Coordinates of C-alpha atoms in Angstrom, one line a residue:
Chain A
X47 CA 0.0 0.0 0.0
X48 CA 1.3 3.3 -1.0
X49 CA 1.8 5.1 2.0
X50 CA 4.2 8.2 2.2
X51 CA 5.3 10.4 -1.0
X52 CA 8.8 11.9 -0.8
X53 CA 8.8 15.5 -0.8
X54 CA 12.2 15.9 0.4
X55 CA 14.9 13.2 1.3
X56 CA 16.6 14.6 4.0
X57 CA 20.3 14.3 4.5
X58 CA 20.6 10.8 4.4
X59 CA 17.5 8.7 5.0
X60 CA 17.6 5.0 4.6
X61 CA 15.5 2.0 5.3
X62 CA 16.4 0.1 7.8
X63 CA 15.3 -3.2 9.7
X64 CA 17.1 -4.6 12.6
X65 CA 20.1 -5.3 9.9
X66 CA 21.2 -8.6 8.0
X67 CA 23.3 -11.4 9.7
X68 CA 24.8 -14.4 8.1
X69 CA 26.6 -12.7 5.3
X70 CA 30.0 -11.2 7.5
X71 CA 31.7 -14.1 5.4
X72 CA 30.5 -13.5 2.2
X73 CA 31.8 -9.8 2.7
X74 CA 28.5 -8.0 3.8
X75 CA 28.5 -5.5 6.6
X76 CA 25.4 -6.2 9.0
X77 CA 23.9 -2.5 7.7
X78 CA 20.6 -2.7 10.0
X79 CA 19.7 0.4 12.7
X80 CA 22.8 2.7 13.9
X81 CA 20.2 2.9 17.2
X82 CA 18.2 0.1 17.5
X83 CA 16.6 0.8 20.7
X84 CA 15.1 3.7 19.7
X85 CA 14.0 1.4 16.0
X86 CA 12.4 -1.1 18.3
X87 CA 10.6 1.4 20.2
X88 CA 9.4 3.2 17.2
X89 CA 8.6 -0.2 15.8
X90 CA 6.6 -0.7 19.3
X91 CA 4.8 1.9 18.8
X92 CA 3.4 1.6 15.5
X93 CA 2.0 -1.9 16.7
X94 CA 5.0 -3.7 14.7
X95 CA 7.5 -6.7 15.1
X96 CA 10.1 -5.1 16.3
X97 CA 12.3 -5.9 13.2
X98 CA 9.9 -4.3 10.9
X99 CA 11.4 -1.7 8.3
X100 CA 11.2 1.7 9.0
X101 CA 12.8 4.8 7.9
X102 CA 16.3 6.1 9.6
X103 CA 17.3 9.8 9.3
X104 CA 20.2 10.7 9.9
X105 CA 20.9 14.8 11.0
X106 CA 18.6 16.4 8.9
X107 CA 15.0 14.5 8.4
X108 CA 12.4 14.6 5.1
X109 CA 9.2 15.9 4.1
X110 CA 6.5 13.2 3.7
X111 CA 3.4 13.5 2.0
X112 CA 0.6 10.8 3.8
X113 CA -1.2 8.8 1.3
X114 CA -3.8 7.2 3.3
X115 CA -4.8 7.0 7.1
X116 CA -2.2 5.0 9.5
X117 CA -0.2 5.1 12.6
X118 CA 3.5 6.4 12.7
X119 CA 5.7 7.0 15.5
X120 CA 9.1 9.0 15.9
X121 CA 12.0 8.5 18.2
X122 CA 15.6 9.0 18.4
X123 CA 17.2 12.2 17.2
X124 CA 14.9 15.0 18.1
X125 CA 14.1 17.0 15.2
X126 CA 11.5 19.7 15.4
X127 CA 9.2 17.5 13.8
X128 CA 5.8 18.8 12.3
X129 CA 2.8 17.8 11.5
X130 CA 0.6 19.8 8.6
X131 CA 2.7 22.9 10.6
X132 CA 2.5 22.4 14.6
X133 CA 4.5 20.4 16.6
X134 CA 4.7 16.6 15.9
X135 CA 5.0 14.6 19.5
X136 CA 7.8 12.0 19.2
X137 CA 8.1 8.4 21.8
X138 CA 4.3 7.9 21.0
X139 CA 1.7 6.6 17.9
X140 CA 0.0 9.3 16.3
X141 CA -2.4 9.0 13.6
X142 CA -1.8 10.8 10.2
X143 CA -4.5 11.2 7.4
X144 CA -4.4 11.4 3.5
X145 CA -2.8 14.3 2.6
X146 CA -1.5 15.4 5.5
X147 CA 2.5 16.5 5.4
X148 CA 5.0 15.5 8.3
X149 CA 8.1 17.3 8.3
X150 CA 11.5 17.0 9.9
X151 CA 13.9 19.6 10.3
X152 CA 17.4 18.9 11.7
X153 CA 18.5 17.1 14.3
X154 CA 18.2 19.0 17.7
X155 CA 19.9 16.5 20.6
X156 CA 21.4 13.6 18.4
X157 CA 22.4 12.4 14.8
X158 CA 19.5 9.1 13.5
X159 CA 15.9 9.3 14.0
X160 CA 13.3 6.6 13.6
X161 CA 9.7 7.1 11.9
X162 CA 7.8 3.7 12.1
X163 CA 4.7 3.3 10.1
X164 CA 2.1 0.6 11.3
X165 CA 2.3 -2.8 9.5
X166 CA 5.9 -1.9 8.3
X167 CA 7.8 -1.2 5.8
X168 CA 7.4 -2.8 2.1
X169 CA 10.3 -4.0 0.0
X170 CA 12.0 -6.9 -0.7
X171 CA 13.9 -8.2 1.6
X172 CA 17.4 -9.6 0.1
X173 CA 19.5 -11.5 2.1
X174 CA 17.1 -11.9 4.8
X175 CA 16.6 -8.6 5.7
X176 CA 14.9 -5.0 4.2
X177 CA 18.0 -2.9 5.1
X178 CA 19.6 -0.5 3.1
X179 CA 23.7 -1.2 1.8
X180 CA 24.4 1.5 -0.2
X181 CA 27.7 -0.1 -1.0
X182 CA 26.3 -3.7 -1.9
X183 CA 23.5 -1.6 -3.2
X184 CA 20.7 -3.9 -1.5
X185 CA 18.1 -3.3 0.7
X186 CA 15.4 -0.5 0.8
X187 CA 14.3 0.8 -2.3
X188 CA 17.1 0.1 -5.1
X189 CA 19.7 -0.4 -2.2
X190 CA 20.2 3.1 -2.0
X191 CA 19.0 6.1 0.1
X192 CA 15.2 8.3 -0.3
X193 CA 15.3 10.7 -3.0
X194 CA 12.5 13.0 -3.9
X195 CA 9.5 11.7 -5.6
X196 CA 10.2 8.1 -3.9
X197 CA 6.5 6.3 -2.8
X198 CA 7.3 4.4 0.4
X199 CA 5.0 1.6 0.4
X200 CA 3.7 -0.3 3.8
X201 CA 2.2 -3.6 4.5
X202 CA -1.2 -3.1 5.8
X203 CA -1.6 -3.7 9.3
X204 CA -4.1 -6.2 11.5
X205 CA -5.6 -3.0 13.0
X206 CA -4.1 0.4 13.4
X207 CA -3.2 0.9 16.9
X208 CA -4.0 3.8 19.2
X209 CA -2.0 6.5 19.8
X210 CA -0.1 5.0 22.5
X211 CA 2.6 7.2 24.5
X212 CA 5.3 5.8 26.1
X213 CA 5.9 6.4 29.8
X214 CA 9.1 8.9 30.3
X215 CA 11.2 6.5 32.0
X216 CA 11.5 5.1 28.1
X217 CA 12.6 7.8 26.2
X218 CA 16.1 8.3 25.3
X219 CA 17.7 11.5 25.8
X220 CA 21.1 12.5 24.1
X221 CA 23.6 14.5 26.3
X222 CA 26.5 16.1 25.0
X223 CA 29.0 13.9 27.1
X224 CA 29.0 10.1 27.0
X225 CA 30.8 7.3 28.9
X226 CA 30.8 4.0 26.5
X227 CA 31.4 1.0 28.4
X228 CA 33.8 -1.3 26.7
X229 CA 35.3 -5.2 26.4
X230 CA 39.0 -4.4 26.3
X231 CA 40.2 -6.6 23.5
X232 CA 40.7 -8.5 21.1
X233 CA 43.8 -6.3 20.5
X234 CA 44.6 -4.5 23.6
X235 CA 48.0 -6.4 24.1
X236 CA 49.3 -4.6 20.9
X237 CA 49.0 -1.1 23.3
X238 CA 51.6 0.5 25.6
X239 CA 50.2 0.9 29.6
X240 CA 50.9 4.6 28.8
X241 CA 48.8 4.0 25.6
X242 CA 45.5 2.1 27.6
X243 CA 45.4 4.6 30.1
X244 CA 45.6 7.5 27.8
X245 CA 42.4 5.5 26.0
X246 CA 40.3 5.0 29.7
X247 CA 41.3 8.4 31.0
X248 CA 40.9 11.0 27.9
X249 CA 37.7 12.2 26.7
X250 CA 37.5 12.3 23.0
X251 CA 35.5 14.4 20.6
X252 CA 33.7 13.4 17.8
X253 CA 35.3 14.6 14.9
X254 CA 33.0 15.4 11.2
X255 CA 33.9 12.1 9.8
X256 CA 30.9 9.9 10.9
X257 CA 29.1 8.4 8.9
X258 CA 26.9 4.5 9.3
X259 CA 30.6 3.2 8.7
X260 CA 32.4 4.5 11.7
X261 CA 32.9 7.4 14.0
X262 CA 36.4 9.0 13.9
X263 CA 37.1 10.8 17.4
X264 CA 40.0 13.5 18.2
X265 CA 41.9 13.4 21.2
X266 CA 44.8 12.1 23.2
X267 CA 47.1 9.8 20.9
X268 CA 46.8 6.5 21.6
X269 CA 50.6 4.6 21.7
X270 CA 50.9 1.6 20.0
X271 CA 53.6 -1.5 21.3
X272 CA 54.7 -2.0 17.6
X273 CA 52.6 -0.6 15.2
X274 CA 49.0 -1.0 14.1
X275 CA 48.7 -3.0 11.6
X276 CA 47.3 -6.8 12.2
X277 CA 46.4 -9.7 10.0
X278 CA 43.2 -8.7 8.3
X279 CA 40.3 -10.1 10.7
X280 CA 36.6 -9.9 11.2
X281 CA 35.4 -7.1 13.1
X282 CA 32.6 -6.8 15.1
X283 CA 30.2 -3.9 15.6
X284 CA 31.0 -1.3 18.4
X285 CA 34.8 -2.3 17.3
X286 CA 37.6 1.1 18.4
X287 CA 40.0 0.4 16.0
X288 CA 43.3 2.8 16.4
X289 CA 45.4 3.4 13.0
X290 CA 48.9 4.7 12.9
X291 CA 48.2 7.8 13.8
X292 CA 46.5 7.0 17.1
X293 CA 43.3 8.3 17.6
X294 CA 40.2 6.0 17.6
X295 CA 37.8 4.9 15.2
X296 CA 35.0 3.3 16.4
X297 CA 33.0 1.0 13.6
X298 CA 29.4 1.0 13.1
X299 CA 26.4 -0.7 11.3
X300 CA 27.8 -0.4 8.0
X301 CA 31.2 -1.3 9.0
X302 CA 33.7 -3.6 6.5
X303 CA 33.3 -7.0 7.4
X304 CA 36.5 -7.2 7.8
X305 CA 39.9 -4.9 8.7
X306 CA 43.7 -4.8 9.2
X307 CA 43.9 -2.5 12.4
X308 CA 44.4 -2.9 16.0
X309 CA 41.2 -2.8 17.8
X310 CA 41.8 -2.0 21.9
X311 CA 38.2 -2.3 22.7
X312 CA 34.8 -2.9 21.9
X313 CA 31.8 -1.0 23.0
X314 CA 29.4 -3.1 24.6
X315 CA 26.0 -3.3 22.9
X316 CA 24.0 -1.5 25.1
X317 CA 26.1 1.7 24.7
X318 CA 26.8 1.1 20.6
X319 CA 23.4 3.6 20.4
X320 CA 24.9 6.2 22.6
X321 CA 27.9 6.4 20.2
X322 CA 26.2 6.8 17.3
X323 CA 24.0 9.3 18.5
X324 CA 26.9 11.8 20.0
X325 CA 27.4 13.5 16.3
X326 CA 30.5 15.3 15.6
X327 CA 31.7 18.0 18.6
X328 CA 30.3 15.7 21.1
X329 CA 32.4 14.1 23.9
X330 CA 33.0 10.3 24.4
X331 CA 35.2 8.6 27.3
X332 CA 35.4 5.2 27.4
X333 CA 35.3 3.0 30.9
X334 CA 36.3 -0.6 31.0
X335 CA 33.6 -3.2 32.2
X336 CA 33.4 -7.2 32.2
X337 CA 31.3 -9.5 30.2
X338 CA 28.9 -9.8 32.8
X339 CA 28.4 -6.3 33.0
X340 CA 28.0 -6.2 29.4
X341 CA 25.1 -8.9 29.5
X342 CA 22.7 -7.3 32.4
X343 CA 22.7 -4.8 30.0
X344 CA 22.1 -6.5 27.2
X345 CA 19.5 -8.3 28.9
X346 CA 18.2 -5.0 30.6
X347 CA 17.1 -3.6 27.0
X348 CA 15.7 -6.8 25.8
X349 CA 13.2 -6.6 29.4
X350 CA 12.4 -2.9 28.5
X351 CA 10.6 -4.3 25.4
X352 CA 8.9 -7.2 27.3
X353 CA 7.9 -5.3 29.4
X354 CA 6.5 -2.2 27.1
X355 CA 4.5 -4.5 25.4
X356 CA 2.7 -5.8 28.5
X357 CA 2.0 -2.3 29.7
X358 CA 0.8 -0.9 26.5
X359 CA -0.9 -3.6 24.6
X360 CA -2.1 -6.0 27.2
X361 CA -5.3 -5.1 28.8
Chain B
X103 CA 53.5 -25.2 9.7
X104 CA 54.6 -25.7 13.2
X105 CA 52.2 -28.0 16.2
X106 CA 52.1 -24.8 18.2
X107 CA 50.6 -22.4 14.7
X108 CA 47.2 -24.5 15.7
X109 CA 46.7 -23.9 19.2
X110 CA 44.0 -21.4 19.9
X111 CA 43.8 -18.8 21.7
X112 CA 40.3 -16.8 22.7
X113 CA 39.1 -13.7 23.0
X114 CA 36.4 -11.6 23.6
X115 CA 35.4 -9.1 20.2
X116 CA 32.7 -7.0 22.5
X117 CA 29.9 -8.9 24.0
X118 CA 28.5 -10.9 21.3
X119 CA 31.8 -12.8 19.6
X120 CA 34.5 -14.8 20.6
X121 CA 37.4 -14.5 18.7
X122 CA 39.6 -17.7 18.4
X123 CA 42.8 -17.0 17.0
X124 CA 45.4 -19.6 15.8
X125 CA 49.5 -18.5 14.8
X126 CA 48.9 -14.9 13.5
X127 CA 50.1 -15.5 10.0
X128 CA 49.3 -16.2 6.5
X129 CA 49.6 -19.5 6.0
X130 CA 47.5 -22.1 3.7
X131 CA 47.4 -24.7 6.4
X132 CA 46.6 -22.5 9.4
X133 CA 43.3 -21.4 6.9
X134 CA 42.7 -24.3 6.0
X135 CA 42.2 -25.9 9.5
X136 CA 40.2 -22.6 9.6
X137 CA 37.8 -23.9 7.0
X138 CA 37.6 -26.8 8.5
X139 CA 36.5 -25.9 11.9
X140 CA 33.9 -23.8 10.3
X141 CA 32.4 -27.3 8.4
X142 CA 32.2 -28.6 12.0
X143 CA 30.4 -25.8 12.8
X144 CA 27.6 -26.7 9.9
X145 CA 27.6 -30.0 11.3
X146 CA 27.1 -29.4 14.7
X147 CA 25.2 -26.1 15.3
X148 CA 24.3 -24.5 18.2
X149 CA 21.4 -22.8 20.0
X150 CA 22.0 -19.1 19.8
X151 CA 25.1 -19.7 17.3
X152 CA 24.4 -16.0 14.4
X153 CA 27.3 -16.5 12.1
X154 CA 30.5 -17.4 11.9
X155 CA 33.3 -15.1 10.2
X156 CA 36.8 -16.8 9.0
X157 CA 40.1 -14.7 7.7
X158 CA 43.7 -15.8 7.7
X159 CA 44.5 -16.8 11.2
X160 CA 41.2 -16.8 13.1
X161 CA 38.0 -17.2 13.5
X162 CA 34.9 -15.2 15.2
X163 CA 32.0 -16.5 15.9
X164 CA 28.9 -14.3 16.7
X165 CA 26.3 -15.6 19.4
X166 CA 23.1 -14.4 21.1
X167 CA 24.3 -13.1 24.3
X168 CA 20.9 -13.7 25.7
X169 CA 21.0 -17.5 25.3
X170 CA 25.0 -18.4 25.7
X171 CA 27.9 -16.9 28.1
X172 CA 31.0 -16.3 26.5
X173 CA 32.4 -19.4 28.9
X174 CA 29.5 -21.5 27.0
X175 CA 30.7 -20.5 23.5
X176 CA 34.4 -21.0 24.1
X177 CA 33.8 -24.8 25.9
X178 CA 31.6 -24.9 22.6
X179 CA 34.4 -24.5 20.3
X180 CA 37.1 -26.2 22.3
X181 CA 34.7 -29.0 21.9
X182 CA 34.6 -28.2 17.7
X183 CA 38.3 -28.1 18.2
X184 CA 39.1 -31.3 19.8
X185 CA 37.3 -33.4 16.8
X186 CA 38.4 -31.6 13.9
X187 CA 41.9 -32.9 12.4
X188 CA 44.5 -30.8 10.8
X189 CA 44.4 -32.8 7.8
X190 CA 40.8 -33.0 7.0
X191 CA 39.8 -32.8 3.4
X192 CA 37.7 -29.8 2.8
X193 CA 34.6 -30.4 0.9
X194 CA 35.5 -27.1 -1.5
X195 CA 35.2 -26.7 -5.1
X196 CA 37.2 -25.2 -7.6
X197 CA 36.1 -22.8 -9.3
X198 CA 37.1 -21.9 -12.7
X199 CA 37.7 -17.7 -13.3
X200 CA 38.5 -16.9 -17.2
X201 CA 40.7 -13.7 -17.4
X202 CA 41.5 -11.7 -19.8
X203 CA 45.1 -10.7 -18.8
X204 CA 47.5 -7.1 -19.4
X205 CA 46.1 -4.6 -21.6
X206 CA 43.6 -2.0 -20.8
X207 CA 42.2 -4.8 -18.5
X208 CA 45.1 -5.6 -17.0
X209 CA 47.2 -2.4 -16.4
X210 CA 49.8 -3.4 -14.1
X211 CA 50.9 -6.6 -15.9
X212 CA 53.8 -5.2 -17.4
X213 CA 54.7 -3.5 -14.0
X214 CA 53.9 -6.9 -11.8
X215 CA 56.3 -8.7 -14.5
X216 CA 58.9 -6.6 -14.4
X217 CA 59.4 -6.3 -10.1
X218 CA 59.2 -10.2 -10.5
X219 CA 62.2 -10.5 -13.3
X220 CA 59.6 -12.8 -15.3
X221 CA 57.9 -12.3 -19.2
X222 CA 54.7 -11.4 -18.8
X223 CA 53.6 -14.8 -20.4
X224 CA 55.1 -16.3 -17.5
X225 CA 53.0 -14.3 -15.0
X226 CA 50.0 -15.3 -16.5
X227 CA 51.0 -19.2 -16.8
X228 CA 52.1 -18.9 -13.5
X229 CA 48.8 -17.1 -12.3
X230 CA 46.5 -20.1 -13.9
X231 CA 49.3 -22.7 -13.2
X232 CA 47.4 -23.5 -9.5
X233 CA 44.4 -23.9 -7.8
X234 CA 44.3 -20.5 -5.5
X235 CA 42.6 -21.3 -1.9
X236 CA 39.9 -18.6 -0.7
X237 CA 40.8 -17.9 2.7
X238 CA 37.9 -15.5 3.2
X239 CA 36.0 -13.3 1.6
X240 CA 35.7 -9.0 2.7
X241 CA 36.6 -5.4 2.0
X242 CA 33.9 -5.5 -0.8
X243 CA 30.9 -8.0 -0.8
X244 CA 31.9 -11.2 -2.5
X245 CA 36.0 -9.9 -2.9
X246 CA 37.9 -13.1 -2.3
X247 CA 41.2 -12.6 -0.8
X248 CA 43.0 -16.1 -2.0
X249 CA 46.5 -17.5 -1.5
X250 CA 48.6 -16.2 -5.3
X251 CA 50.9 -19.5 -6.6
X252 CA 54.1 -18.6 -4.6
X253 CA 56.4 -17.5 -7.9
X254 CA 54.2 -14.5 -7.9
X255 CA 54.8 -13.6 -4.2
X256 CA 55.8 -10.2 -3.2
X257 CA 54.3 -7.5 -5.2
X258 CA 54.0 -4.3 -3.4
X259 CA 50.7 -2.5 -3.0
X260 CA 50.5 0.8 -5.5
X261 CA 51.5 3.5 -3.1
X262 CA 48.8 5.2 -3.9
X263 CA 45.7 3.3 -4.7
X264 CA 43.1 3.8 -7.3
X265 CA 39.6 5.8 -6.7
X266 CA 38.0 3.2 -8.9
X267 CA 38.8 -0.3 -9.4
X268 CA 36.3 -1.2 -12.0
X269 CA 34.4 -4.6 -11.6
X270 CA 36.0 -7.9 -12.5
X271 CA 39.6 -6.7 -12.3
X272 CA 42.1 -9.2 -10.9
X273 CA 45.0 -8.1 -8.7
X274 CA 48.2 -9.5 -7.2
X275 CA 49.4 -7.8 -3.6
X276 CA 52.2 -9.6 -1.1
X277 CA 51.0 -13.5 -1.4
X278 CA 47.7 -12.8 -2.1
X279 CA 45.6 -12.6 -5.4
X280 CA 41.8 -11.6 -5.6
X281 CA 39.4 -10.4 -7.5
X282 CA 37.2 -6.8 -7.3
X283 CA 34.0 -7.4 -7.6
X284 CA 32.1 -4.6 -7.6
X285 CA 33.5 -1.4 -8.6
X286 CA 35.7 -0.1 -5.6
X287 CA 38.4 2.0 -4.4
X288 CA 41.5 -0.5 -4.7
X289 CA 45.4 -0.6 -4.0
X290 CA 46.3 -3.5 -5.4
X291 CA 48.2 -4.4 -9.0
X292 CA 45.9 -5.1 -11.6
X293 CA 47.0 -7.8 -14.1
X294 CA 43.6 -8.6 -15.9
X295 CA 39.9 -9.0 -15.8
X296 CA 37.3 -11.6 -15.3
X297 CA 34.0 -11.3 -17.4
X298 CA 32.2 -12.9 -14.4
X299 CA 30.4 -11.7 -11.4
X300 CA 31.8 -12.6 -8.6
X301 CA 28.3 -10.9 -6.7
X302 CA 25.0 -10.4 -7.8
X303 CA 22.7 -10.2 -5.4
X304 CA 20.0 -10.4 -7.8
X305 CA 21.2 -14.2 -9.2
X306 CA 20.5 -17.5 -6.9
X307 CA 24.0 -18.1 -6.1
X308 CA 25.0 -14.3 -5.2
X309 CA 28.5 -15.8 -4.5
X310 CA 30.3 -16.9 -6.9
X311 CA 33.1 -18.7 -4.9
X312 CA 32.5 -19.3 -0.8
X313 CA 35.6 -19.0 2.0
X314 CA 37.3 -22.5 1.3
X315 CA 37.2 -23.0 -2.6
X316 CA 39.8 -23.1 -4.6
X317 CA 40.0 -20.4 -8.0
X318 CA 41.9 -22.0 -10.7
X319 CA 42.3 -18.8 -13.2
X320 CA 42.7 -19.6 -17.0
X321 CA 43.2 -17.0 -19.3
X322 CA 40.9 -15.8 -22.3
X323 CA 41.6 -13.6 -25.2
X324 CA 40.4 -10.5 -25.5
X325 CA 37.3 -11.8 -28.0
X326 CA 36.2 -14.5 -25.3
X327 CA 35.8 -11.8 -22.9
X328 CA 33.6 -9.3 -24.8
X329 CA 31.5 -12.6 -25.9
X330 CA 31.0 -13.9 -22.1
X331 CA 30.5 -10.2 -21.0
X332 CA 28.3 -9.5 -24.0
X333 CA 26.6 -13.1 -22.4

């Protein structure tokens, strides 16, 4: 069903589900949301699976024409979002009608946002998922982002849902300072002690190259033992990988599947989000935590969305 | 290959992978028991098992951190490791590449010739001369990054690599040969260019070779390339 018109693309607006394993060893990245909380919630929201496809924006957001009557919801980025002119309400479902116009401006408090239509996104999915490689040029419409003039088509939905808000607690805010917790490793023998503790006791700034690939910070240089070059390796979302000249790189959604550079750390999922929404200028520091610590969060996320569920669909 | 190259050694890669790694170099036997493992894998999957990911020296698995501990994963895999052989045959196949060497499609030939002291005929015979094991696949979807027949070994990378790489082109780089397929930034010396797709999502095999095979290049003229491309 033809649901949206595209008036305007935004900056870079892609369609995104929650990404495309079991094809690192054919050469694919993952690809899939660069915040996938705030994708499931929209997702939520809208009354979908939580893997349904839904658009990503990333800093600056597009102009949608509604085609017919359904349920959307916005989260992540905020960014002054209107509806036919006055204020749009993101974290909650609101109900659009045929010709109305939703509009995004740019991206207030941080970088992707999330607009989830009820019933989902409709295009093929290739390789077992809808999400949008613009380098393997798969995924969303013609594996490639929005342009103007594109008709973003939905699957219907069993029944639109109400216009659902989600409590506070939820909603994700984006400060300008944020502490990643990290897995120290794989490579983090290949560092000086000088170099770790310049890496857990710095704050670095995000620099303008960021992009779904990887987030290049500024800061204090990071000293290698002997050099940073390894035997070309998989490498795993959240990955810091430190070049020659010493100052971080952490990799994203649309990361290569593979890379030759000494990696000291690796954010821990539940923080991958807050990365990727500090945009450039923002500050990251980086604190070292165990695997156990890792998986309560991990397993803290997956209960928020248990637990959303029950309080906002059950009866 | 030295006893010790195969003795792993894990790692965390965040909180969703394990990373084994074996004797960090590159080595045909070392990736081959590599291939291996990962056919033990396929035989005896596990709940919460996403994908594994081999390269020269190591392996990473990727599991659901809500149904396995790391500590489950690695016991997993020693388990994997303790029944797979260094000598096991590998179920791969060989597949054939036509290339249509030096020229316009090959720029670098004369170049990768002359840093070797050989004619360029004998680059190309010694290019086809051997089957060429995949020991994985990256940078570009589908790019296999495969072991080059030893006579060819040590060509630099260009120092400063191309913008665009078109698709098909064939390179040589240290002891590795490959092929770029899709049209890519690229560093590596170009000595000819395949008429096949190594990727197309849009086909039923989107791969055309899988981490394991073996490439045996053989080299086409000119004509047979413009007829296969033509298809």
């Amino acid at each position: 069903m033809q649901t949206f018109k595209v008036v305007k693309p935004g900056l870079f607006t892609t369609i995104q589900d929650l990404g495309r394993p079991g094809y690192q060893r054919f050469g694919l990245p993952t690809a899939g949301p660069m915040d996938s909380y705030s994708l499931r919630m929209a997702n939520l929201l809208a009354g979908n699976d939580l893997n349904a496809a839904a658009l990503e924006m990333a800093f600056a957001g597009a102009t949608l024409e509604v085609m017919r009557q359904t349920v959307v919801a916005l989260t992540g980025a905020s960014m002054q979002a209107a509806l036919n002119g006055a204020n749009m309400p993101a974290w909650q479902g609101v109900r659009v009608r045929e010709g109305d116009r939703l509009e995004l401006g740019s991206a207030v408090e941080g970088v992707y946002s999330y607009l989830a239509v009820a019933g989902g996104i409709d295009v093929p999915p290739v390789f077992g998922s809808r999400s949008t490689d613009v380098l393997a040029s798969i995924g969303g419409i013609e594996g490639r982002p929005l342009k103007s003039g594109d008709i973003v088509e939905t699957y219907a939905p069993e029944d639109l849902p109400d216009e659902i808000m989600l409590k506070q607690d939820f909603i994700s805010s984006f400060p300008p300072k944020t502490l990643a917790r990290v897995i120290m490793g794989p490579q983090d023998k290949r560092f000086t002690a000088a170099g770790l503790d310049t890496f857990l006791n710095s704050i670095y700034k995000v620099t303008v190259n960021v992009n779904r690939i990887g987030y290049k910070l500024e800061g204090p240089q990071i000293e290698h033992l002997e050099g940073a070059d390894i035997i070309t390796e998989g490498q795993t979302p959240g990955a810091i990988q430190v070049p020659r000249d010493g100052r971080p790189i952490i990799l994203l959604a649309d990361r290569g599947s593979v890379g030759g550079y000494t990696k000291i750390a690796v954010v821990i999922s539940a923080d991958i989000r807050k990365v990727a929404q500090s945009g450039p200028g923002k500050e990251i520091s980086f604190q070292a935590v165990d695997l156990e610590t890792a998986r309560r969060a991990y397993r803290e996320e997956e209960a928020i969305f248990m637990l959303n569920r029950r309080l906002l669909f059950e009866p | 290959m030295d006893k010790t190259d195969l003795t792993p050694t894990y790692l965390p890669s965040g909180d969703r992978a394990v990373l084994v790694q074996f004797a960090p170099k590159i080595d045909a036997a070392i990736n081959r028991y590599i291939h291996s493992l990962c056919s033990k894998i396929d035989d005896n999957p596990f709940k919460g098992l996403i994908e594994y990911q081999p390269s020269y020296s190591c392996l990473i698995v990727h599991y659901d951190p809500m149904l396995l501990t790391y500590n489950e994963v690695t016991a997993y895999l020693e388990k994997i490791i303790s029944i797979t052989g260094s000598d096991e045959e590998l179920s791969s196949s060989v597949v054939e590449i036509p290339v249509c060497y030096g020229g316009d499609h090959g720029p670098d030939l004369p170049f990768v010739a002359a840093h070797l002291g050989r004619s360029e005929e004998d680059v190309v015979a010694c290019h086809t001369g051997e089957n060429c094991l995949v020991c994985f696949l990256g940078f570009t979807p589908g790019f296999p990054l495969s072991q080059a027949p030893e006579k060819l070994a040590g060509v630099p990378r260009l120092e400063t690599p191309r913008t665009k790489v078109p698709a098909g082109s064939v390179g040589v780089v240290g002891n590795q040969t490959g092929v770029y397929p899709i049209s890519s930034p690229g560093g590596w010396r170009l000595i000819g260019r395949t008429p096949l797709k190594l990727y197309d999502p849009g086909r039923d095999e989107p791969f055309l070779v899988k981490p394991g095979d073996y490439i045996r290049f053989k080299a086409i003229s000119a004509e047979e390339y413009a007829a296969i491309s033509a298809g």
